[in-house]
Short mmCIF file of C-alpha atoms and ligand atoms in Angstrom, two decimals:
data_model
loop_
_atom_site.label_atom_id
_atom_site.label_comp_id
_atom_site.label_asym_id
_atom_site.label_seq_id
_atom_site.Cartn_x
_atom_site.Cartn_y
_atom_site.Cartn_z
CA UNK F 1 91.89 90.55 105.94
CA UNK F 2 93.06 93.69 104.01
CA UNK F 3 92.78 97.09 105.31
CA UNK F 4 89.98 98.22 102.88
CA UNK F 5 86.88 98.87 105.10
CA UNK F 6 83.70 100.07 103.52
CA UNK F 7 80.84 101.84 105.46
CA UNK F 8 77.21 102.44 102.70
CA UNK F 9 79.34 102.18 99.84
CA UNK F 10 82.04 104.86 101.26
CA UNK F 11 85.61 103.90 100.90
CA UNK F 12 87.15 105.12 104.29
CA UNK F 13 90.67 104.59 104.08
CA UNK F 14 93.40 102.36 101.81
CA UNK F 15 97.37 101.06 102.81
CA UNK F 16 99.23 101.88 99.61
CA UNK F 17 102.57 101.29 99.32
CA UNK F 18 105.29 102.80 96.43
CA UNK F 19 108.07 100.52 95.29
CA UNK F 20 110.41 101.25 92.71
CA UNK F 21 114.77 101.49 92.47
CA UNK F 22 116.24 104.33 94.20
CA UNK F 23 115.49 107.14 92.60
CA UNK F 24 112.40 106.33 90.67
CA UNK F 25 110.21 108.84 91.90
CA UNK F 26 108.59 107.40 95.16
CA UNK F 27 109.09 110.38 97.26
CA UNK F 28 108.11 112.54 94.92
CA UNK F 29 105.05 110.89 93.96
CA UNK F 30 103.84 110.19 97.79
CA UNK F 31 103.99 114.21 98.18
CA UNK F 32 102.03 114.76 95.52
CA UNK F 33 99.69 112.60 96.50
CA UNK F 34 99.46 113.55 99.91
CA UNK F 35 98.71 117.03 98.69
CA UNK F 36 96.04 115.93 96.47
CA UNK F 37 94.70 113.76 99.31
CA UNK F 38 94.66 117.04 101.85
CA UNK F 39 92.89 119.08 98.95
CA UNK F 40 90.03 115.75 99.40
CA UNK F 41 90.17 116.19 103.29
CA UNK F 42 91.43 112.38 103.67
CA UNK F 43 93.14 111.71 106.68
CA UNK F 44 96.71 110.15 106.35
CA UNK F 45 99.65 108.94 107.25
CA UNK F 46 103.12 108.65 105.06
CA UNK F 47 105.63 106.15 106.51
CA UNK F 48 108.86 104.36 104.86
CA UNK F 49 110.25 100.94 105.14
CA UNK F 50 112.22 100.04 106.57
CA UNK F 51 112.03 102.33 109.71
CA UNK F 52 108.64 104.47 110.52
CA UNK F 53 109.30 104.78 114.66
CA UNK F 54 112.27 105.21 116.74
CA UNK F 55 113.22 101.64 117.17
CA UNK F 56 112.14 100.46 113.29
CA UNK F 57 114.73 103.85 112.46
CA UNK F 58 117.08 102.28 114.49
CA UNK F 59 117.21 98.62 112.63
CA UNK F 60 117.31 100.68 109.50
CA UNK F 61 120.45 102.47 110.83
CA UNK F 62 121.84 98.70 111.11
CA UNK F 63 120.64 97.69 107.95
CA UNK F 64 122.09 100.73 105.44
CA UNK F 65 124.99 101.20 107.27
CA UNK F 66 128.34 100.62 105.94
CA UNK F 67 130.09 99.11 108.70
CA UNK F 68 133.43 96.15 109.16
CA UNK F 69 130.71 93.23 109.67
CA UNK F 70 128.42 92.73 106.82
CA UNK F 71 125.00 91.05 107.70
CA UNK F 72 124.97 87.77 106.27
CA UNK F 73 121.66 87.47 103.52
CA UNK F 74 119.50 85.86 106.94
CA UNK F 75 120.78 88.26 109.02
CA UNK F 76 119.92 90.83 106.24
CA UNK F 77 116.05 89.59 106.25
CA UNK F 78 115.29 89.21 109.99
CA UNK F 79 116.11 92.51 110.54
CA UNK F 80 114.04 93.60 107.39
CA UNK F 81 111.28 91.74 109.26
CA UNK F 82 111.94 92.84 112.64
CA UNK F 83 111.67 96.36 111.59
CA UNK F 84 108.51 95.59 110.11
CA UNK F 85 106.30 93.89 112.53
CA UNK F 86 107.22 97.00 115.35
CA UNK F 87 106.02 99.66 112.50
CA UNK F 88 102.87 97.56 111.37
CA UNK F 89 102.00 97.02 114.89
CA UNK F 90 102.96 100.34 116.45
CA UNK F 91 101.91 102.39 113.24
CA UNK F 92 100.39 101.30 110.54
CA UNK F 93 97.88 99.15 112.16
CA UNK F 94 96.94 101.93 114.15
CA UNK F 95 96.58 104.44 111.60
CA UNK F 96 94.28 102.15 109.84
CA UNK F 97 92.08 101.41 112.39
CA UNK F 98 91.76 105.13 112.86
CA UNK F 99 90.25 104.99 109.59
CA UNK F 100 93.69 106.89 107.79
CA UNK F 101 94.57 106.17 104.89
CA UNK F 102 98.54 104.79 105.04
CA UNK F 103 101.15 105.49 102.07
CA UNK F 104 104.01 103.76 102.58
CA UNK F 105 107.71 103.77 101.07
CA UNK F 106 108.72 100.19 100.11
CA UNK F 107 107.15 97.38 102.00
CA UNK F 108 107.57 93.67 101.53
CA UNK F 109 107.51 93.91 97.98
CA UNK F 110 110.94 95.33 98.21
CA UNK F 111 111.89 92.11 100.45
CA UNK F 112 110.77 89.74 98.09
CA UNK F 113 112.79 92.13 95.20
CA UNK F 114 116.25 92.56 97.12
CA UNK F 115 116.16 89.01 99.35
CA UNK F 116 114.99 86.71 97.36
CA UNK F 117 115.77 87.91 93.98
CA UNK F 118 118.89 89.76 94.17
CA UNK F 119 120.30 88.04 97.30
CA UNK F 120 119.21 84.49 96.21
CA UNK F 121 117.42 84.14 99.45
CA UNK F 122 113.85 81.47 99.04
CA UNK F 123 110.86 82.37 98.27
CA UNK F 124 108.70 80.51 100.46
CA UNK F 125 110.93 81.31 103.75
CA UNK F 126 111.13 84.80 102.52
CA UNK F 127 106.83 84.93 101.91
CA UNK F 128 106.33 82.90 105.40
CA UNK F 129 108.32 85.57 107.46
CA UNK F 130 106.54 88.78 105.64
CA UNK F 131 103.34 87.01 106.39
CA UNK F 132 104.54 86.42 110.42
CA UNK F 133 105.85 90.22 110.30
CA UNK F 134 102.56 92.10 109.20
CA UNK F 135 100.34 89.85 111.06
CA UNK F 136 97.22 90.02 108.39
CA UNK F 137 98.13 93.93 107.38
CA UNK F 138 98.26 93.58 104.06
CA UNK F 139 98.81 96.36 101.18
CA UNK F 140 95.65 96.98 99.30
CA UNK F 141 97.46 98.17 96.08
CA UNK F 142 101.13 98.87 95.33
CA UNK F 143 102.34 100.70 92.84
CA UNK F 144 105.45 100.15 91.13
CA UNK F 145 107.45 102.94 89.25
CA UNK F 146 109.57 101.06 86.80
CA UNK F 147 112.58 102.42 86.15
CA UNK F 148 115.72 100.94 84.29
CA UNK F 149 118.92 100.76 86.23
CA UNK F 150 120.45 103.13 84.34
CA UNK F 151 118.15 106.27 84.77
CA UNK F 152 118.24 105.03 88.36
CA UNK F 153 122.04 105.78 88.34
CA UNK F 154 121.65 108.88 86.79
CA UNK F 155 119.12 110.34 89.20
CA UNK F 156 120.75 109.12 92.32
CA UNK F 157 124.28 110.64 91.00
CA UNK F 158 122.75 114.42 89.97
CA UNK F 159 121.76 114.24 93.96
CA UNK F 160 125.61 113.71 95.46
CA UNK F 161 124.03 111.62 98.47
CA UNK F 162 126.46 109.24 99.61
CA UNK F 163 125.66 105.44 98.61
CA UNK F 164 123.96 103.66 101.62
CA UNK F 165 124.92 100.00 101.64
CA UNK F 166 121.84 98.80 99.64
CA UNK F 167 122.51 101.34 96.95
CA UNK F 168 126.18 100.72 96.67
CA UNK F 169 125.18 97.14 95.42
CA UNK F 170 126.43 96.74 91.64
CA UNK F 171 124.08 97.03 88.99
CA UNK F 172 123.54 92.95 88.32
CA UNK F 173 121.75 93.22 91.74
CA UNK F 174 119.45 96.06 90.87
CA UNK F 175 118.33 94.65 87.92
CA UNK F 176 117.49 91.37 89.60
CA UNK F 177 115.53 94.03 91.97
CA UNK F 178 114.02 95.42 88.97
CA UNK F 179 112.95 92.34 87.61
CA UNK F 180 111.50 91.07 91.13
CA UNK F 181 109.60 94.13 91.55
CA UNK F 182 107.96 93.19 87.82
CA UNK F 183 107.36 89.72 88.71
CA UNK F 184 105.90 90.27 91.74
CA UNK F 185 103.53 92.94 89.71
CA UNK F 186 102.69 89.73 86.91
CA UNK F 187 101.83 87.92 89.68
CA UNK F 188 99.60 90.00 91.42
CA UNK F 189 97.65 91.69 88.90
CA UNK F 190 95.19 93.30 91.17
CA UNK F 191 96.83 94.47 93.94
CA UNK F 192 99.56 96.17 92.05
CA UNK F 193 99.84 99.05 89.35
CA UNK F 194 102.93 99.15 87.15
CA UNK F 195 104.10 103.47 85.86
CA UNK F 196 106.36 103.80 83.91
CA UNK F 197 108.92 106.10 85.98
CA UNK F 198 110.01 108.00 83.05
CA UNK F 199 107.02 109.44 82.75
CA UNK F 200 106.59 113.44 84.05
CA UNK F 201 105.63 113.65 88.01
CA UNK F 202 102.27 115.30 86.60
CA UNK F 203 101.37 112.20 84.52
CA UNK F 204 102.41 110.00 87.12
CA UNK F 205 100.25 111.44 89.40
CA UNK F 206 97.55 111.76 87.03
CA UNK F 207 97.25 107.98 86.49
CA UNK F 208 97.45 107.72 90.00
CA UNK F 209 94.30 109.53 90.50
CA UNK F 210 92.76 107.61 87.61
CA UNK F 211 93.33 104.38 89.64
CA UNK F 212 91.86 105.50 92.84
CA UNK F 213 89.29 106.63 90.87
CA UNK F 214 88.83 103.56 88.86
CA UNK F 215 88.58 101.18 92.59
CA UNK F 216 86.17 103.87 93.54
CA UNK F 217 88.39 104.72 96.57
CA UNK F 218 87.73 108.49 96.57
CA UNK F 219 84.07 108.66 96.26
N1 LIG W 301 108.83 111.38 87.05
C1 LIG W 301 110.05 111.86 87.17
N2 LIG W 301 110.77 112.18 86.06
C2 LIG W 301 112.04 112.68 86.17
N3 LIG W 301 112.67 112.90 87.33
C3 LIG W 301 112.01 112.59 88.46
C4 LIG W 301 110.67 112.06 88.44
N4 LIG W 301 110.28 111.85 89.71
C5 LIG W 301 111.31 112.22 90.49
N5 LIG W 301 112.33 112.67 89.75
C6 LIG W 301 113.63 113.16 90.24
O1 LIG W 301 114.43 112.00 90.48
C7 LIG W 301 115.12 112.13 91.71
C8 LIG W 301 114.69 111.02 92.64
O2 LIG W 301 113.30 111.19 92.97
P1 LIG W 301 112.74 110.69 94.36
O3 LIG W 301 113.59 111.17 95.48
O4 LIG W 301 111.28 111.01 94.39
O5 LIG W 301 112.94 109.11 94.17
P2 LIG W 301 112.85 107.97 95.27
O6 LIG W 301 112.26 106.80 94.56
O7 LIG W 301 112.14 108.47 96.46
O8 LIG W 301 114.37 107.69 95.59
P3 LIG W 301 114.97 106.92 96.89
O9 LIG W 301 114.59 105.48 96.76
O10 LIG W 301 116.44 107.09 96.75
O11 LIG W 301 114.39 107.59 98.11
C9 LIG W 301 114.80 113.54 92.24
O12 LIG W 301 115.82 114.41 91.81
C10 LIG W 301 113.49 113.87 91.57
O13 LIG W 301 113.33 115.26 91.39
MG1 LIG W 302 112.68 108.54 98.48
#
């Protein structure tokens, strides 16, 4: 079951989730489109992975902390998917039922990119636990702002944060994220949307907007 629910042809609410390297635009793109989404009085909700309540925050405090004991690459992935099943069940599912629509930063997309990909972990383990996790909440479109590593670097630099333990990864590893993310995209044609991150915020958004438009999601 996906979260789309129709009632006489009106679509009443969507779970879409942004993926993309740090620094690609996801934040800024989910504000826009929240604002665009408020000027259409749709109700929604804007969440993150991992994290979105107190106790989800919590294993994401474990997981991007730089700390003496490194999670080992299983370790790494049950918490991923600990995290998750407390915010689908305690928030998104919720939200959904309520008839919001959900945007939502990273989601198991970004599992399948950094565990299996970049950390080596398998595919199948790795596809059987996101499955246990969201419990039949699927995403019913993703979109995926491409972005080399490179520009990635230079955005997250001109902002000073300090590195969490994801980002402090070398570069080999987030272009094996990169090129998850895009083969996760090739193999799910319809339930994802690929921008090209170098594109303006405006465009971005624009073809955005198309897309809704084209799946008839904002009549
Ligand atoms: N389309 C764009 N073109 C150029 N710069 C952009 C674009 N979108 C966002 N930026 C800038 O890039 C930086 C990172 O953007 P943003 O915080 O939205 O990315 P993010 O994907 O949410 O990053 P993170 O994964 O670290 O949270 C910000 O300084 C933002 O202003
Ligand atoms: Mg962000």
């Amino acid at each position: 079951m996906t979260a789309l629910l129709w009632s006489s042809k009106k679509k009443v609410m969507a779970f879409i989730v942004f993926e993309g390297l740090d620094g690609s635009g996801k934040s800024t793109l989910i504000k826009a489109l929240d604002q665009e989404l408020e000027s259409k009085n749709i109700s929604r909700m804007i969440t993150r992975e991992p994290g979105g309540t107190p106790l989800a925050e919590e294993i994401r405090g474990l997981l991007l902390k730089i700390g003496d004991e490194k999670p080992v690459d299983r370790c790494e992935l049950l918490l991923y998917e600990a995290s998750r099943a407390q915010h689908v069940d305690y928030k998104i599912k919720p939200a959904l039922q309520k008839g919001d629509w959900v945007l939502c930063d990273r989601f198991y997309g970004s599992t399948v990119a950094f565990q299996c990909f970049a950390r080596g972990l398998d595919r199948e383990s790795t596809d059987w636990l996101n499955n246990y996790a969201v419990g039949g909440t699927h995403p019913d479109l993703t979109i995926l702002l491409d972005l080399s590593t490179d520009e990635s670097f230079k955005r997250q630099n001109s902002r000073n944060d300090e590195k969490d333990r994801m980002e402090s990864e070398p570069t080999e590893f987030h272009k094996k994220v990169r090129e998850g993310y895009l083969a996760q995209a090739n193999e799910n044609p319809e339930s994802w949307l690929v921008l090209d991150a170098m594109d303006s915020p405006e465009k971005l958004q624009a073809k955005v907007l198309a897309e809704l438009e084209r799946r008839n999601w904002l009549k």
